[in-house]
XYZ file of N, CA, C and O in Angstrom:
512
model
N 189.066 156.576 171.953
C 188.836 157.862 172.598
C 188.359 158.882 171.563
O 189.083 159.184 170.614
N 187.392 159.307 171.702
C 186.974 160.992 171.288
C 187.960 162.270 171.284
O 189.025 162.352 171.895
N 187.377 163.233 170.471
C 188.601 164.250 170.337
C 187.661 165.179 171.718
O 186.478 165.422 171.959
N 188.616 165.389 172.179
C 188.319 166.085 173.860
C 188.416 168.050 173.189
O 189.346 168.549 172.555
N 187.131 168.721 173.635
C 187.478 170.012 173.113
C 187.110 170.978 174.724
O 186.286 171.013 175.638
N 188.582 171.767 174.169
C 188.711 172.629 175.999
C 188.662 174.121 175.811
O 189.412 174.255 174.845
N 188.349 175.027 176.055
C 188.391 175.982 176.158
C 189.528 176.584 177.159
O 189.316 176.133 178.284
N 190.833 177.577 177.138
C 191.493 178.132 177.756
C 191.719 179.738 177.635
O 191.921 180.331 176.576
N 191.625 180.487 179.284
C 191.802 181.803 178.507
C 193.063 182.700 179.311
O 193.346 182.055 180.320
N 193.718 183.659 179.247
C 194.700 184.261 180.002
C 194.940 185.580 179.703
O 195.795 185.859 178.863
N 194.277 186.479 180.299
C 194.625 187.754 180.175
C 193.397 188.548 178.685
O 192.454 189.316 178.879
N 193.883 188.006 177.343
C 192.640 188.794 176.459
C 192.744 187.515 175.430
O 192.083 187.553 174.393
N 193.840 186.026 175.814
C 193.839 185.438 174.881
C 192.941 184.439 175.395
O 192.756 184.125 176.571
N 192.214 183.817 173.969
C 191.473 182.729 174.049
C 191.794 181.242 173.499
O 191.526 181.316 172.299
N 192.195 180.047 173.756
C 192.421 179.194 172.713
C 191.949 177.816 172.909
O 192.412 177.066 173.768
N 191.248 177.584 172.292
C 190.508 176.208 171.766
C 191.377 175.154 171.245
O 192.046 175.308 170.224
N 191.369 173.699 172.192
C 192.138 172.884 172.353
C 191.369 171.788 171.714
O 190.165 171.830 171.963
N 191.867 170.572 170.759
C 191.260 169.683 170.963
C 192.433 168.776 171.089
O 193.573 169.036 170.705
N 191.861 167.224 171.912
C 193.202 166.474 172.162
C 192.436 165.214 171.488
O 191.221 165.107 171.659
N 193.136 164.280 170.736
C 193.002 163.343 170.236
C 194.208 162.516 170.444
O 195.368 162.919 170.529
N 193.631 160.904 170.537
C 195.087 159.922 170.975
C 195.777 160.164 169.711
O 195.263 160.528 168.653
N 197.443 159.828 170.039
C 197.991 160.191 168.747
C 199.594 159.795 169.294
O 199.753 158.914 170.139
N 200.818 160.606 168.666
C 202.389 160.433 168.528
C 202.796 161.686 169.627
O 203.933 161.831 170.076
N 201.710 162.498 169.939
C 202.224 163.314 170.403
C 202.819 165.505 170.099
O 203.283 166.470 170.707
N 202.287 165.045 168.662
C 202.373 166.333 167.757
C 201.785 166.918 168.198
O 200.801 166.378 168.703
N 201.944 168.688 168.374
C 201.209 169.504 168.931
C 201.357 170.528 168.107
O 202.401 171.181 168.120
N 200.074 170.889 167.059
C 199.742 172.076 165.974
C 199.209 173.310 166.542
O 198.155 173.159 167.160
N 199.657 174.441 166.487
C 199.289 175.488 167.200
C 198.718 176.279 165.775
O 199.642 176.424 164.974
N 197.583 176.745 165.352
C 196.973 177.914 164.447
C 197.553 177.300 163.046
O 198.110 178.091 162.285
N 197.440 175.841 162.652
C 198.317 175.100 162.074
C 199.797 175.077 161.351
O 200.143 174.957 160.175
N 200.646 175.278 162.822
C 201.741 175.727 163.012
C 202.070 174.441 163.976
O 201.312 173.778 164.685
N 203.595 174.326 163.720
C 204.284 173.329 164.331
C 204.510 174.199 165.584
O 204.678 175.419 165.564
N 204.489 173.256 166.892
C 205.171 173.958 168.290
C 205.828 175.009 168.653
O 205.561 176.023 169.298
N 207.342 174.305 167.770
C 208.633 174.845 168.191
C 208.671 176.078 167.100
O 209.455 177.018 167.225
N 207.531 175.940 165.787
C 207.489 177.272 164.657
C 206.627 178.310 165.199
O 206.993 179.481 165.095
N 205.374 177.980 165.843
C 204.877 179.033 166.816
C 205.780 179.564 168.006
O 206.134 180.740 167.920
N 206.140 178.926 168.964
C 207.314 179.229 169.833
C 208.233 179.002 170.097
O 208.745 178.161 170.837
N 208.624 179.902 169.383
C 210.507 179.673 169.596
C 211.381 179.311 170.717
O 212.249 178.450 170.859
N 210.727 180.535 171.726
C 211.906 179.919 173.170
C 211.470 178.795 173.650
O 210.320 178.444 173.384
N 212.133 178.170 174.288
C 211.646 176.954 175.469
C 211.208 176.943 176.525
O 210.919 175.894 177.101
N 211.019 178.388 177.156
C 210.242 178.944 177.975
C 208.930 178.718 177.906
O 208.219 178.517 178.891
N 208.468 178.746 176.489
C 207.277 179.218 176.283
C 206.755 177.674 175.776
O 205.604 177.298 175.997
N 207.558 177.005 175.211
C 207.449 175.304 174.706
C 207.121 174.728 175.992
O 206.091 174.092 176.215
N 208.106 174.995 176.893
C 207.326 174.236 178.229
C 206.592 174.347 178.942
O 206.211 173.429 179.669
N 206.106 175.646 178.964
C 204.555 175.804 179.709
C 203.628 175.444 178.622
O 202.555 175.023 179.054
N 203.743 175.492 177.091
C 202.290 174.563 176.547
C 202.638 173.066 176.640
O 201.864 172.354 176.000
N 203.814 172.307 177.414
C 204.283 171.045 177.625
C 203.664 170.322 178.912
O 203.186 169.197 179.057
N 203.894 171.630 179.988
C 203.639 171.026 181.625
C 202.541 170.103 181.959
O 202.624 169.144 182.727
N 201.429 170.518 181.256
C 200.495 169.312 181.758
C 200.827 168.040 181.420
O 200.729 167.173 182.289
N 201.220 167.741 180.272
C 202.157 166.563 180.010
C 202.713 165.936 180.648
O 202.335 164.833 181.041
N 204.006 166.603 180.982
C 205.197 166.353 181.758
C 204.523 166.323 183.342
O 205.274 165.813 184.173
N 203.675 166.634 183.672
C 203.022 166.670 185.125
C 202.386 165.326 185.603
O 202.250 164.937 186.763
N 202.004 164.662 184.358
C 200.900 163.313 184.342
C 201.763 162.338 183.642
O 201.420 161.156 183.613
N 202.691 162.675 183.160
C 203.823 161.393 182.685
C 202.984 161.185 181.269
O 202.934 160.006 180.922
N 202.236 162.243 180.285
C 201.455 162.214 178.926
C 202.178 162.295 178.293
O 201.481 162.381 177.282
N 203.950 162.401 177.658
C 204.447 163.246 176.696
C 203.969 162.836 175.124
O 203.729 163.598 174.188
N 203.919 161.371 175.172
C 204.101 161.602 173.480
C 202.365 160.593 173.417
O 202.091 159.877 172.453
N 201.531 160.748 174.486
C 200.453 159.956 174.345
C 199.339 160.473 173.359
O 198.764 159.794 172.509
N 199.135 161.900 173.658
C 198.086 163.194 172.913
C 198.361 163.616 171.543
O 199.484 164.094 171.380
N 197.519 163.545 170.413
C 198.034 165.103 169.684
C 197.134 165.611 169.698
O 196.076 164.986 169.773
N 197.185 167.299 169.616
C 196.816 168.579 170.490
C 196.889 169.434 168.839
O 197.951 169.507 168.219
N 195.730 169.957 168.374
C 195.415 171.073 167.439
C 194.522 172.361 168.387
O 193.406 172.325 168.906
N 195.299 173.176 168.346
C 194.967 174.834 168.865
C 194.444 175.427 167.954
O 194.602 174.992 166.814
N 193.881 176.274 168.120
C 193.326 177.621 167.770
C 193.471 178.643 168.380
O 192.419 178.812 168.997
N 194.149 179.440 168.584
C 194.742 180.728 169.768
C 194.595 181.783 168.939
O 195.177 181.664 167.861
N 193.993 182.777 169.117
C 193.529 184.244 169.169
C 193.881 185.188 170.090
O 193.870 184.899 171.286
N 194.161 186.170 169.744
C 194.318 187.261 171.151
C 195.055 187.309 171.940
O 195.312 186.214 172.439
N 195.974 188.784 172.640
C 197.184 188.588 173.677
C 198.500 188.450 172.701
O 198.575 188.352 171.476
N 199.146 188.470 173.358
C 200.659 188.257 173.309
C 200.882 186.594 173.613
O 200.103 185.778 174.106
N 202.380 186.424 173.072
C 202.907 185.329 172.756
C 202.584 184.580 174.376
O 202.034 183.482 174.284
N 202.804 184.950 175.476
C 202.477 184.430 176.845
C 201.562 184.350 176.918
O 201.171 183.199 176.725
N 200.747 185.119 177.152
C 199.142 184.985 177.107
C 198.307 184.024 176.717
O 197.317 183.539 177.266
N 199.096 183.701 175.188
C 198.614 182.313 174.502
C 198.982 181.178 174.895
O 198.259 180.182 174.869
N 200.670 181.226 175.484
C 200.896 180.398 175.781
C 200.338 179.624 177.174
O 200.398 178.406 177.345
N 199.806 180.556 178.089
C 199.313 180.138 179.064
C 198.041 179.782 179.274
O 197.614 179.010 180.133
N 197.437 180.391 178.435
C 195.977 180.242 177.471
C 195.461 178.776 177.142
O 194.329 178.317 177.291
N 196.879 178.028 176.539
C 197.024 176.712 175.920
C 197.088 176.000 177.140
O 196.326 175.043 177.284
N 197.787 176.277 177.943
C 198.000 175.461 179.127
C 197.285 175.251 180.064
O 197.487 174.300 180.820
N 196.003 176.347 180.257
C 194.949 175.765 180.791
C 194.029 175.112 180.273
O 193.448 174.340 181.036
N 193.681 175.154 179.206
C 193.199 174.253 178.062
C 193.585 173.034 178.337
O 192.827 172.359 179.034
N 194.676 172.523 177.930
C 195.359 171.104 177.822
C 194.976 170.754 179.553
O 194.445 169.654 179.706
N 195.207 171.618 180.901
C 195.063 171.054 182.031
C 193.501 170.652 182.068
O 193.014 169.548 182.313
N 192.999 171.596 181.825
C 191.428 170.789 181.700
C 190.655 169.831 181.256
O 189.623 169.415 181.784
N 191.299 169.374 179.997
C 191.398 168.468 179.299
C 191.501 167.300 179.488
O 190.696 166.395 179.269
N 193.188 167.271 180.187
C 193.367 166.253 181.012
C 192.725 165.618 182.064
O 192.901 164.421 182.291
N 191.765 166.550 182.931
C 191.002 166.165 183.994
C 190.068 165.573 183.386
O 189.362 164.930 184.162
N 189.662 165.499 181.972
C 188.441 164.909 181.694
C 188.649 163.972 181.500
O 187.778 163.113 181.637
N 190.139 163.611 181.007
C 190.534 162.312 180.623
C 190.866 161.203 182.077
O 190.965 159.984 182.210
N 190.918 161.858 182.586
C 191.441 160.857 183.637
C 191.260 161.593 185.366
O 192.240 162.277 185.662
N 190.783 161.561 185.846
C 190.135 162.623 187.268
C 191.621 162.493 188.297
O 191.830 163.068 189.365
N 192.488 161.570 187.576
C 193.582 161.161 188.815
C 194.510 162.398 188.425
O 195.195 162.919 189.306
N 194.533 162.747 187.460
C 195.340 164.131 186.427
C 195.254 165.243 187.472
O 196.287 165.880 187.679
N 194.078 165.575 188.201
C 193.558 166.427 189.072
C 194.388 166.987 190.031
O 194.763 168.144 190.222
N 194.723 165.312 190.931
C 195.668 165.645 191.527
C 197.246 165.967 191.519
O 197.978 166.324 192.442
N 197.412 165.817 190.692
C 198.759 166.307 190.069
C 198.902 167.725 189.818
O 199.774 168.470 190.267
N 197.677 168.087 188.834
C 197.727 169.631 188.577
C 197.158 170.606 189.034
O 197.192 171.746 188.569
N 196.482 170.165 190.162
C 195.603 171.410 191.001
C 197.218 172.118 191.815
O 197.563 173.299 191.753
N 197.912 171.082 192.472
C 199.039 171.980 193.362
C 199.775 172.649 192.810
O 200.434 173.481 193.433
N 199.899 172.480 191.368
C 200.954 173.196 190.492
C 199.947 174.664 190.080
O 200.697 175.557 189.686
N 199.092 174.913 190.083
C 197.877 176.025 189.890
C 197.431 176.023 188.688
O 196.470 176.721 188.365
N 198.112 175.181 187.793
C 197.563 174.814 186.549
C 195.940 175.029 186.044
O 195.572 175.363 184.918
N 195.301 174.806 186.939
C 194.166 174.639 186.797
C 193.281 175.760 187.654
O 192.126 175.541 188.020
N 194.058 177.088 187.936
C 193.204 177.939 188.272
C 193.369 179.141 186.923
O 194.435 179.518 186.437
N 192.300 179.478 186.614
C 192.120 180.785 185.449
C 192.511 182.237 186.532
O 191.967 182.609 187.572
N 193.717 182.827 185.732
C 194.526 183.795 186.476
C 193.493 184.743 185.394
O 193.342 184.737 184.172
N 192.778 185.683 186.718
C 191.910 187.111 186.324
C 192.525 188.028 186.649
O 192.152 189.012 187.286
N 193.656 187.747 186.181
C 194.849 189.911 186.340
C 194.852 189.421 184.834
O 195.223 188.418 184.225
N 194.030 191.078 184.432
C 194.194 191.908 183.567
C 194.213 192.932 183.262
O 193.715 193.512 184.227
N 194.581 194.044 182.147
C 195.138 194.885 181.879
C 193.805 196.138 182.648
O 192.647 196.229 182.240
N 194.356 196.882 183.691
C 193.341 198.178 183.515
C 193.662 199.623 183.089
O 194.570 200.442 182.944
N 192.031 199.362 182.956
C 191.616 200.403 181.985
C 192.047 201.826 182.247
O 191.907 202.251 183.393
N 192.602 202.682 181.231
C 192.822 203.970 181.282
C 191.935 204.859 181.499
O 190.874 204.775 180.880
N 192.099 205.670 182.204
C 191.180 206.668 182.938
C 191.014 208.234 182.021
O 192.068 208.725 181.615
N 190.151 208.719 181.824
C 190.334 209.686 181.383
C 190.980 210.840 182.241
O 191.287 210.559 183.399
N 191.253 212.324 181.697
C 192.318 213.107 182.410
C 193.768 212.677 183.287
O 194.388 213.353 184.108
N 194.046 211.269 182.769
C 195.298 210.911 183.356
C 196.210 210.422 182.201
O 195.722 210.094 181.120
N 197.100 210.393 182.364
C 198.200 209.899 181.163
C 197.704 208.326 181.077
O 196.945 208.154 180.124
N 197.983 207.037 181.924
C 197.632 205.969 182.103
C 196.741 205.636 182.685
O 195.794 206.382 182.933
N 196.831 204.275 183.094
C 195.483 203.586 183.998
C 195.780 204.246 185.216
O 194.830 204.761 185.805
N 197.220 204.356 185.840
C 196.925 205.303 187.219
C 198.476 206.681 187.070
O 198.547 207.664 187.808
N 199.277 206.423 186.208
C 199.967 207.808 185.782
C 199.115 208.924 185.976
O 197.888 208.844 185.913
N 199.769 209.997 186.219
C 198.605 211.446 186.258
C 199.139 212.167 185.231
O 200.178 211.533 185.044
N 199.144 212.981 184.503
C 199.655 214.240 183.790
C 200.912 214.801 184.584
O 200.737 214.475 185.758
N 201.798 215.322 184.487
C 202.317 216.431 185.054
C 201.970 217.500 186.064
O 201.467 218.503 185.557
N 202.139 217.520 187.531
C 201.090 218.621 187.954
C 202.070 219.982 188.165
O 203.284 219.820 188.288
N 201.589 221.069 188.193
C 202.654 222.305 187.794
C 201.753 223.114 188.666
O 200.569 223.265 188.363
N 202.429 223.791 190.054
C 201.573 224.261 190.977
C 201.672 225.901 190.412
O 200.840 226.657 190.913
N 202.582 226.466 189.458
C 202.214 228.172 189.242
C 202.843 227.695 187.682
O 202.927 228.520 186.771
């Protein structure tokens, strides 16, 4: 097998996946997993596609993640790796389309408005 390269994005983060057969190691910004993310919250959503297709220790997975917050990336990664997987095997598909894995979530941050405190906060209004 070829090293499979995926593109994933979530919110402002971007991260570039490649998957190669392997033990299963997963290097994040060449950082170990569990040294990039600490909680297990966040370990198991860059895990799920895995654990969804019965992959755990089949892949190893080198990231590149830029941009966003620690979620962002992490979910970033996880559409990456789901896409990935579909290339590897089209039966993957059905497994991870019902879980939404494989839809790119477009809520993001809006933009602040001028003459208002926030994106929709107003100033203070003071009638005298």
């Amino acid at each position: 097998m070829d090293t499979i390269h995926k593109i994933g994005r979530r919110k402002t983060a971007v991260a570039r996946v490649y998957l190669s057969e392997g033990k299963g190691n997963i290097t994040i910004n060449s950082r170990d997993l569990k040294e990039y993310f600490p909680t297990a919250t966040l370990q198991y959503k860059v895990k799920q596609p895995f654990t969804l297709t019965n992959t755990e220790d089949t892949y190893d997975v080198k990231v590149n993640v830029y941009g966003g917050g620690i979620t962002g990336q992490a979910e970033a990664i996880r559409l990456a790796l789901s896409r990935a997987m579909c290339e590897i095997d089209a039966e993957n598909r059905l497994a991870l389309k019902p879980e939404g894995l494989l839809t790119r979530d477009p809520r993001m941050v809006e933009r602040k408005k001028f003459g208002q405190k926030k994106a929709r906060k107003k100033f203070q209004f003071s009638k005298r």
